[in-house]
Tab-separated table of C-alpha atoms and ligand atoms in Angstrom:
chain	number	residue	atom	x	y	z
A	215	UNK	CA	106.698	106.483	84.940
A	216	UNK	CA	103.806	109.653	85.285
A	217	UNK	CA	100.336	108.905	83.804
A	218	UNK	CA	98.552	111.231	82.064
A	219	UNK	CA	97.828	113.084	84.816
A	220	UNK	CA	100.747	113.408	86.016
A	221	UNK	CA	101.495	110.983	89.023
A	222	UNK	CA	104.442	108.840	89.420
A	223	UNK	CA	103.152	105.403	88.918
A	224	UNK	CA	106.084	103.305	91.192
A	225	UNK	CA	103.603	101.023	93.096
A	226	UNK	CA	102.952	97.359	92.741
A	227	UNK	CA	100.369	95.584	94.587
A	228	UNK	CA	100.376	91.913	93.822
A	229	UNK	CA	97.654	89.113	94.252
A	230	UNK	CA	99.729	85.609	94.482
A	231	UNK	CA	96.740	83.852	94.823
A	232	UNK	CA	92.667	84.130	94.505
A	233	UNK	CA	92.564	80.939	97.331
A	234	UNK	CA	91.775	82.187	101.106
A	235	UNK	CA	91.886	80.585	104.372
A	236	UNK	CA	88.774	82.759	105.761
A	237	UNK	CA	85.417	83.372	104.009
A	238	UNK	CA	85.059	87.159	105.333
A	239	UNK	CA	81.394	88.823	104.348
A	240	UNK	CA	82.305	91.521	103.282
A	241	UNK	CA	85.198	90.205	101.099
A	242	UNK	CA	83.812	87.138	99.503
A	243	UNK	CA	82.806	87.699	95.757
A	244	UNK	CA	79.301	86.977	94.521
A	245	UNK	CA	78.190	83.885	93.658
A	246	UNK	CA	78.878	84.393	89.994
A	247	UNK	CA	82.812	84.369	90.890
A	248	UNK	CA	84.755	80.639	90.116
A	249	UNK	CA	88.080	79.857	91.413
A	250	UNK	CA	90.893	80.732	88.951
A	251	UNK	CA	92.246	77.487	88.228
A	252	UNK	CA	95.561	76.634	88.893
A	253	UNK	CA	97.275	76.648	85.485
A	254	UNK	CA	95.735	80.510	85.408
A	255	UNK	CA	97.707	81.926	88.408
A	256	UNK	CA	100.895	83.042	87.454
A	257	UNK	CA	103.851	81.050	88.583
A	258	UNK	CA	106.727	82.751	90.789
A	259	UNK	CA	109.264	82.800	88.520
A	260	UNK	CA	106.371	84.946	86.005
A	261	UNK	CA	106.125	86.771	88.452
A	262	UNK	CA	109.411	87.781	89.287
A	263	UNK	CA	109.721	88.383	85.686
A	264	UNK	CA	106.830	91.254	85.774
A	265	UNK	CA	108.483	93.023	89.012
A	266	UNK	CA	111.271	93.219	86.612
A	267	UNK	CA	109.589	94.823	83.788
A	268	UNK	CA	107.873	97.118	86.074
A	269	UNK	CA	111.033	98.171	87.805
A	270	UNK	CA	111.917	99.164	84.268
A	271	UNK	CA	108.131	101.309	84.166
A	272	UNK	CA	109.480	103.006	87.483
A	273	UNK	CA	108.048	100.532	90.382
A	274	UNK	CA	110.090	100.487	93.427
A	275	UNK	CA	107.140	99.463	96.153
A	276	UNK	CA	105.953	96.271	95.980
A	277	UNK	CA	103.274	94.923	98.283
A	278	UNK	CA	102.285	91.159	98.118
A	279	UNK	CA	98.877	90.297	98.904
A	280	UNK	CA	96.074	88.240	97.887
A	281	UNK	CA	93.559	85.829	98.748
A	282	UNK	CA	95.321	84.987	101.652
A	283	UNK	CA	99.539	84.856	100.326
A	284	UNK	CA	100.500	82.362	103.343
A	285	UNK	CA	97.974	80.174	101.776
A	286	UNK	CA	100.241	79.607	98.806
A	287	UNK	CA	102.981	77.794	99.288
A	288	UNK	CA	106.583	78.712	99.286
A	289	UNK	CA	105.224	82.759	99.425
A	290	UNK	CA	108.311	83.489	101.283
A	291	UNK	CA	110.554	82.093	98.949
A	292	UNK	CA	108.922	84.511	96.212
A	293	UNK	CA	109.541	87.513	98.986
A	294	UNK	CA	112.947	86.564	98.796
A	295	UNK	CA	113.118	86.441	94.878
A	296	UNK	CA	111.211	89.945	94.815
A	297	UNK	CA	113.817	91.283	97.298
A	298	UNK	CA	116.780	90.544	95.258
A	299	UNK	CA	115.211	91.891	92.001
A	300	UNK	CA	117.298	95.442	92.064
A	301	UNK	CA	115.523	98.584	92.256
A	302	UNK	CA	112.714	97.268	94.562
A	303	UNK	CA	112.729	99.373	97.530
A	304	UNK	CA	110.201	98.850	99.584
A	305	UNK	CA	108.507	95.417	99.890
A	306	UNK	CA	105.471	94.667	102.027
A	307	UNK	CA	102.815	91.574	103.253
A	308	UNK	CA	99.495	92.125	103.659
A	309	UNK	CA	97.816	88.841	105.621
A	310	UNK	CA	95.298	87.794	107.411
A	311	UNK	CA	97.733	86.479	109.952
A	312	UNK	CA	97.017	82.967	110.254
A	313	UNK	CA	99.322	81.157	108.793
A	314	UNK	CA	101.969	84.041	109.937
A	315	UNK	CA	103.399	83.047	113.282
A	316	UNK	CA	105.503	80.268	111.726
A	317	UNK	CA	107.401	82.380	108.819
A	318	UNK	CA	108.431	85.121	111.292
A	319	UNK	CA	111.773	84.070	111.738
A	320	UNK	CA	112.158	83.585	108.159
A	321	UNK	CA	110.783	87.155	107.110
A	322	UNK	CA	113.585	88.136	110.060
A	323	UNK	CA	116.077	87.177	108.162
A	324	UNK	CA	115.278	88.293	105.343
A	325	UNK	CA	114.457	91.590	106.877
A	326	UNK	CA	110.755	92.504	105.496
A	327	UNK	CA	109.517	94.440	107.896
A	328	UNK	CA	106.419	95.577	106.247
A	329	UNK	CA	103.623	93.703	107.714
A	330	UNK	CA	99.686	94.428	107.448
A	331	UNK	CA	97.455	92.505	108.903
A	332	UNK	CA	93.795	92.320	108.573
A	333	UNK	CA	91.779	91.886	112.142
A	334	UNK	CA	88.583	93.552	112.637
A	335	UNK	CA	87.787	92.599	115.905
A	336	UNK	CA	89.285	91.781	119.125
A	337	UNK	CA	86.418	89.388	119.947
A	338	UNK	CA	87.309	85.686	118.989
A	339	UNK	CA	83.646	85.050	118.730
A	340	UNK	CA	82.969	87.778	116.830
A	341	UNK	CA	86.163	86.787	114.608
A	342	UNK	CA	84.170	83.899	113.524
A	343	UNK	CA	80.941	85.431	112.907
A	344	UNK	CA	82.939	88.009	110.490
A	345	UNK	CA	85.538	85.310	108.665
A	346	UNK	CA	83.622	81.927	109.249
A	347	UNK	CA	86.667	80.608	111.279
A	348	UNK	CA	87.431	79.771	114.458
A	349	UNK	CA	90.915	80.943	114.568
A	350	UNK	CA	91.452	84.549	115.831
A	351	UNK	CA	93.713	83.275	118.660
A	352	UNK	CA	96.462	82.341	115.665
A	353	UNK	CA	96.242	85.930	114.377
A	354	UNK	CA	97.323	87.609	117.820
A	355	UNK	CA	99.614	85.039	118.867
A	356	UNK	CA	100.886	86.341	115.494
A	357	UNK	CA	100.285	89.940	115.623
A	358	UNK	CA	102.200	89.808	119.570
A	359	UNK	CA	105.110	87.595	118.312
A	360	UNK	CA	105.747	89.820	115.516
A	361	UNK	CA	106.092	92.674	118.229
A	362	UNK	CA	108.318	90.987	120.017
A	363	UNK	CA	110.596	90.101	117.586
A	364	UNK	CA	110.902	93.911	117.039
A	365	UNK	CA	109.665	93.732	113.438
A	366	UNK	CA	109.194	97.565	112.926
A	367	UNK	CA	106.525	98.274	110.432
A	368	UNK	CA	103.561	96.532	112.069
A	369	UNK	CA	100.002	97.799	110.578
A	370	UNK	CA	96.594	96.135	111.691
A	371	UNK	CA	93.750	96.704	109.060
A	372	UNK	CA	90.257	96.794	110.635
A	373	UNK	CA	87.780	97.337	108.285
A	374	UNK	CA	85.428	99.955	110.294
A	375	UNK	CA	81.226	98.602	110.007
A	376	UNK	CA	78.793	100.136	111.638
A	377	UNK	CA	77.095	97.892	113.981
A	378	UNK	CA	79.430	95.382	113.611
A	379	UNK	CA	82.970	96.682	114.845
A	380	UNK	CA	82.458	100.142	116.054
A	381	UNK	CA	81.984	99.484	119.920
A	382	UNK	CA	85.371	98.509	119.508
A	383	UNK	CA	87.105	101.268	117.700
A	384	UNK	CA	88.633	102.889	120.990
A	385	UNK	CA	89.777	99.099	121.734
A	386	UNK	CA	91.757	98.999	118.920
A	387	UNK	CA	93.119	102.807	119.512
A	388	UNK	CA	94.337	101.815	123.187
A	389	UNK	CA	96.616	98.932	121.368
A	390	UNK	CA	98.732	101.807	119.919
A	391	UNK	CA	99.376	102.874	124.083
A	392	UNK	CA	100.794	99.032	124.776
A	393	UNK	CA	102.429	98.037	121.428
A	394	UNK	CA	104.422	100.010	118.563
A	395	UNK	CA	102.033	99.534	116.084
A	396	UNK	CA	99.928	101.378	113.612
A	397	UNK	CA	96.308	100.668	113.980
A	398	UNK	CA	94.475	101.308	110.573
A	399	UNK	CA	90.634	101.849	109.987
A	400	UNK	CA	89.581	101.418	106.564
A	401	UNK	CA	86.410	102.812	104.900
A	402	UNK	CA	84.278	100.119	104.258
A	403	UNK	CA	84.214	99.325	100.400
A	404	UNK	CA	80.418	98.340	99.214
A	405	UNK	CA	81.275	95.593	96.972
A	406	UNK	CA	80.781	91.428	95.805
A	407	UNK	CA	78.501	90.178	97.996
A	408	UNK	CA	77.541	93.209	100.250
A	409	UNK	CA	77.974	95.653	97.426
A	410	UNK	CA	74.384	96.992	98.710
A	411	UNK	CA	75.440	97.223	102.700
A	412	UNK	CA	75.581	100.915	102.285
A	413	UNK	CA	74.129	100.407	106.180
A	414	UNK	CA	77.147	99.524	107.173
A	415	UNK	CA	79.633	102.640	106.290
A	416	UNK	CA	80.553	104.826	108.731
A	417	UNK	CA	83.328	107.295	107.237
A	418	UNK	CA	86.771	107.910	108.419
A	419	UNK	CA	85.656	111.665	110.378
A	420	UNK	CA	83.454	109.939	112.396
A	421	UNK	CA	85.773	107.045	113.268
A	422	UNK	CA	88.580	109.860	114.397
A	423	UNK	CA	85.798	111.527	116.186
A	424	UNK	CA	84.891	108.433	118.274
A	425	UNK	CA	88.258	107.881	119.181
A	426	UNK	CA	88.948	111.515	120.180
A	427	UNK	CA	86.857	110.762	123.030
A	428	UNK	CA	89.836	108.746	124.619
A	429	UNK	CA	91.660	111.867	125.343
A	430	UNK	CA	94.114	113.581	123.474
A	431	UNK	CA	94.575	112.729	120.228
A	432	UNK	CA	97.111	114.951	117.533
A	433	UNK	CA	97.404	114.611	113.445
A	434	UNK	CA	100.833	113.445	112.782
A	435	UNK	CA	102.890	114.876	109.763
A	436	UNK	CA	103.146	112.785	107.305
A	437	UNK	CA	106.143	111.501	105.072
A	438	UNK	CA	105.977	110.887	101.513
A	439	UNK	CA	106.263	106.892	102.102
A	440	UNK	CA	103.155	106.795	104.633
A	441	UNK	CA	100.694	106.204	101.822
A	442	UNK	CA	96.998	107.109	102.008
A	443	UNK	CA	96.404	106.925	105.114
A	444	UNK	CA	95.913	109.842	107.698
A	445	UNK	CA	97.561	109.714	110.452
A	446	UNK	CA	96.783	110.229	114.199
A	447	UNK	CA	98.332	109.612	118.130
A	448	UNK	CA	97.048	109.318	121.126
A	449	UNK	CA	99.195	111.128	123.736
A	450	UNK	CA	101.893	108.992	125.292
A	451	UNK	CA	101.404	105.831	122.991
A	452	UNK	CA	104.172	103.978	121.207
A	453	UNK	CA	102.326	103.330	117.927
A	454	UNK	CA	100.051	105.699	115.809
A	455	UNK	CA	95.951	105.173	113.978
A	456	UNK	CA	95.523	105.591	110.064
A	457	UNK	CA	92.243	106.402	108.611
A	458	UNK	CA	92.099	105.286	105.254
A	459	UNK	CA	89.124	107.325	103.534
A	460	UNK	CA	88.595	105.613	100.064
A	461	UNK	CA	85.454	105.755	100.270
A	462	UNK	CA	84.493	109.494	101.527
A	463	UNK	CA	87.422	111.365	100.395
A	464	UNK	CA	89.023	109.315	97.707
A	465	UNK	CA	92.966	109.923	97.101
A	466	UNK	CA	92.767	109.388	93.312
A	467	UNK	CA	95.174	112.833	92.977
A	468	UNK	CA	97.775	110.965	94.448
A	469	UNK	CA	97.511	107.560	93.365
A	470	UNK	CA	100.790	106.081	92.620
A	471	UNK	CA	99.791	102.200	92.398
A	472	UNK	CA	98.744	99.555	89.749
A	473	UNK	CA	97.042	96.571	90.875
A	474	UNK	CA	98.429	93.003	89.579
A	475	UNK	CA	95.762	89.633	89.623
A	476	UNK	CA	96.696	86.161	90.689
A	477	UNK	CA	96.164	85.396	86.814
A	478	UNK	CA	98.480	88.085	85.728
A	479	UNK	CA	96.450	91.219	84.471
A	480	UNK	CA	97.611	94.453	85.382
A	481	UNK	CA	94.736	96.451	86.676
A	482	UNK	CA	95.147	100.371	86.225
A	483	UNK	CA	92.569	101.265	89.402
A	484	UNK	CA	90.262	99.053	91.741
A	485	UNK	CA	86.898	100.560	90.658
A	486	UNK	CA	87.590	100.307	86.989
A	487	UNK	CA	86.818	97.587	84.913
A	488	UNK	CA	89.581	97.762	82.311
A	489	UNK	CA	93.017	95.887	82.363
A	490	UNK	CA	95.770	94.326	80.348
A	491	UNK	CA	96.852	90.893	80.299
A	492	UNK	CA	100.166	89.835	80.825
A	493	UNK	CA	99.992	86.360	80.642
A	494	UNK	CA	99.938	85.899	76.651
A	495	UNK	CA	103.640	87.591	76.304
A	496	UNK	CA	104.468	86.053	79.631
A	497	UNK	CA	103.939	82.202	78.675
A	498	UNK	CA	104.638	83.205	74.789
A	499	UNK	CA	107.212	80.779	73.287
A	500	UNK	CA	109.568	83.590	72.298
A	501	UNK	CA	109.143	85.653	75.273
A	502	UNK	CA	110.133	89.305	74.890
A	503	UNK	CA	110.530	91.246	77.963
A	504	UNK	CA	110.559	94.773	76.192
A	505	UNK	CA	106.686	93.800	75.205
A	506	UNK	CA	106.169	93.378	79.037
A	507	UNK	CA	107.595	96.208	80.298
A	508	UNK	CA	105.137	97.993	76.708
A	509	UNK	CA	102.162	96.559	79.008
A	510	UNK	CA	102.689	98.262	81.909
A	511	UNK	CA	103.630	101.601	80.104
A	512	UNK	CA	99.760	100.879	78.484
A	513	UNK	CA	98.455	100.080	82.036
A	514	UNK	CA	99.577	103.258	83.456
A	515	UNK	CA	97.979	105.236	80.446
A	516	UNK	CA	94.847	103.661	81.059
A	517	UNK	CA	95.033	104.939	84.696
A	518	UNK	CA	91.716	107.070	85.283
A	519	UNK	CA	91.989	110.391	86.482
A	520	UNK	CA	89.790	109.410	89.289
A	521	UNK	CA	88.009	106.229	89.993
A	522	UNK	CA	84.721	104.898	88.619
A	523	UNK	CA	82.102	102.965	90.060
A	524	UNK	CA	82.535	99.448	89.173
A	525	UNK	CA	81.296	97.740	92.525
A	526	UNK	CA	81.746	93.958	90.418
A	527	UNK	CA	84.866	92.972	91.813
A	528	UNK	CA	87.024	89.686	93.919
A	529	UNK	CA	89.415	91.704	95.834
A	530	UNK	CA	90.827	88.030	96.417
A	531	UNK	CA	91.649	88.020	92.763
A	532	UNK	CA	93.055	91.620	91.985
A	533	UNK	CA	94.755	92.232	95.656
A	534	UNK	CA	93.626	94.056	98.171
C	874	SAM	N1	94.116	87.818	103.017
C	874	SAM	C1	94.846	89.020	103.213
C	874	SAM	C2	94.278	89.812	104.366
C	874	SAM	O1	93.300	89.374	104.963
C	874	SAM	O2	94.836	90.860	104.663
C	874	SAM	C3	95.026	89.900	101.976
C	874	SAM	C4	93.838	90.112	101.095
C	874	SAM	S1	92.553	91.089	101.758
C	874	SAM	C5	91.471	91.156	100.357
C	874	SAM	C6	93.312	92.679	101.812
C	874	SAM	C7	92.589	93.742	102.564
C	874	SAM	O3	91.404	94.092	101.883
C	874	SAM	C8	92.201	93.364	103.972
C	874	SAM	O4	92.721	94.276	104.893
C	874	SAM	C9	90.707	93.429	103.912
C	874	SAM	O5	90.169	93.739	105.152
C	874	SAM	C10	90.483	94.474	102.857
C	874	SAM	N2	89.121	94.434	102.322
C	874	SAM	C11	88.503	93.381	101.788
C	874	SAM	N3	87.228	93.695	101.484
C	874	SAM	C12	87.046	94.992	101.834
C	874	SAM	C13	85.925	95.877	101.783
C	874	SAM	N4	84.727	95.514	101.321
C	874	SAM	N5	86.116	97.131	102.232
C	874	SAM	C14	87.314	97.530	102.720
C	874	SAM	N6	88.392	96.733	102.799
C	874	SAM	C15	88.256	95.468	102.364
């Protein structure tokens, strides 16, 4: 379905849960934010329900996200319910890896292939500075099964911080020369608890430019499915970089995605505040898909032309 502006609205990113194993800085609300509880979060089958609808309101990409997804349990059985709703095309994970290594084989078979995960350093002491655990050996024991099991859309997210990640930047680059993988930096988002850690931006040019130091490096062409992201290579490697600039050169002309929370309220852009809740027609006694499928045509009119500046936000809870 187009917005008023004009863009075809056919991507669903989903939060399945607010919970997270790590406690990353940068991530972590403020102290005002409160679990949802449990009877709030939508259940699978509500879920499934709302893909439905919004395949009906023209959504064909789904991502599932979070919190942390693998910390729910029985995720992958709702990856296989989303893959069998018709219409979905594309369906992605974005995780912090963890908890990964033991559904591989199950995402195998059912042949999701779409797999982000979030590592910002390759420094297992540093790892626990950043996430407040001790467990960065479980994401790349993750991360280098995946590979080998041949799963073919790998991404890494690093969020890029000045100061805190940057001497590693080139690091992460080289991994692309080893592995078939798509390293990605993203523009650190001010927000929660370091919504004032302006300090620690550094924008996508000068992340590009760092790496350009390692030799040759081209812009790729890019594909209408590639997403935001610009893409880069370093000569002879097997994988590619993204630099996701959401920060410094925002890609609200092309936005194509709504956001759903863990406690079911569609969410028409990150930095606004506005949304609409699902979850009265969804646990209504009567329930009457048409009025779902009504909500999302209302959450894609509310889409802004280009974001605002709402910085009060859980990530956790809307999806990242
Ligand atoms: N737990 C999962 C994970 O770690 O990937 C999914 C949720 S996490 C909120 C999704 C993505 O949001 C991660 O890649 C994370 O690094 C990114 N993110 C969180 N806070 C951010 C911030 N302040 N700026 C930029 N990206 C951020």
């Amino acid at each position: 379905m187009q917005d008023n502006f004009g863009r075809n609205i056919h991507y669903l990113r989903i939060s399945v849960t607010d919970r997270c194993n790590l406690a990353c800085s940068y991530c972590v609300p403020n102290e005002k934010f409160k679990l949802l509880p449990r009877s709030e979060i939508l259940s699978f089958d509500e879920i499934a329900l709302v893909v439905k609808s919004g395949v009906r309101a023209g959504i064909n990409k789904v991502r599932v996200t979070g919190g942390e997804p693998f910390a729910r349990k029985g995720v992958v059985d709702l990856l296989a319910q989303l893959l069998g709703i018709p219409g979905i095309q594309k369906l992605g994970i974005t995780t912090n890896g963890i908890l990964l290594g033991k559904h591989l084989n199950r995402l195998r078979e059912l042949k999701l292939d779409n797999i982000n995960i979030s590592l910002d350093t390759l420094i297992p002491a540093k790892f626990e500075q950043i996430t407040r655990k001790n467990a960065w050996q479980s994401t790349w024991d993750a991360i280098t099964k995946a590979v080998s099991m041949g799963f073919k859309n790998i991404k890494i997210n690093i969020v890029a911080m000045k100061g805190i990640n940057n001497d590693e930047f080139s690091d992460f680059a080289r991994l692309t020369l080893k592995y078939p993988i798509q390293v990605r930096f993203i523009e650190f988002m001010p927000y929660g608890c370091w919504h004032d850690r302006n300090d620690l931006f550094i924008s996508g040019r000068d992340i590009i430019a760092g790496i350009v130091k390692l030799g040759q490096v081209k812009e790729l062409e890019k594909t209408s499915l590639d997403g935001p992201a610009k893409l880069f290579a370093l000569h002879g490697s097997l994988g590619n970089i993204g630099i996701i600039t959401a920060v410094s050169e925002h890609f609200c002309s092309s936005c194509n995605r709504l956001r759903l929370s863990a406690d079911g309220k569609l969410r028409p852009c990150l930095y606004s505040d506005s949304s609409v809740d699902l979850k009265p027609v969804l646990r209504a006694k009567f329930l009457k898909e048409d009025e779902i499928f009504n909500l999302f045509a209302k959450a894609i009119t509310l889409k802004p032309a280009r974001h605002g500046c709402s910085r009060n936000f859980a990530m956790s809870t809307i999806g990242g």
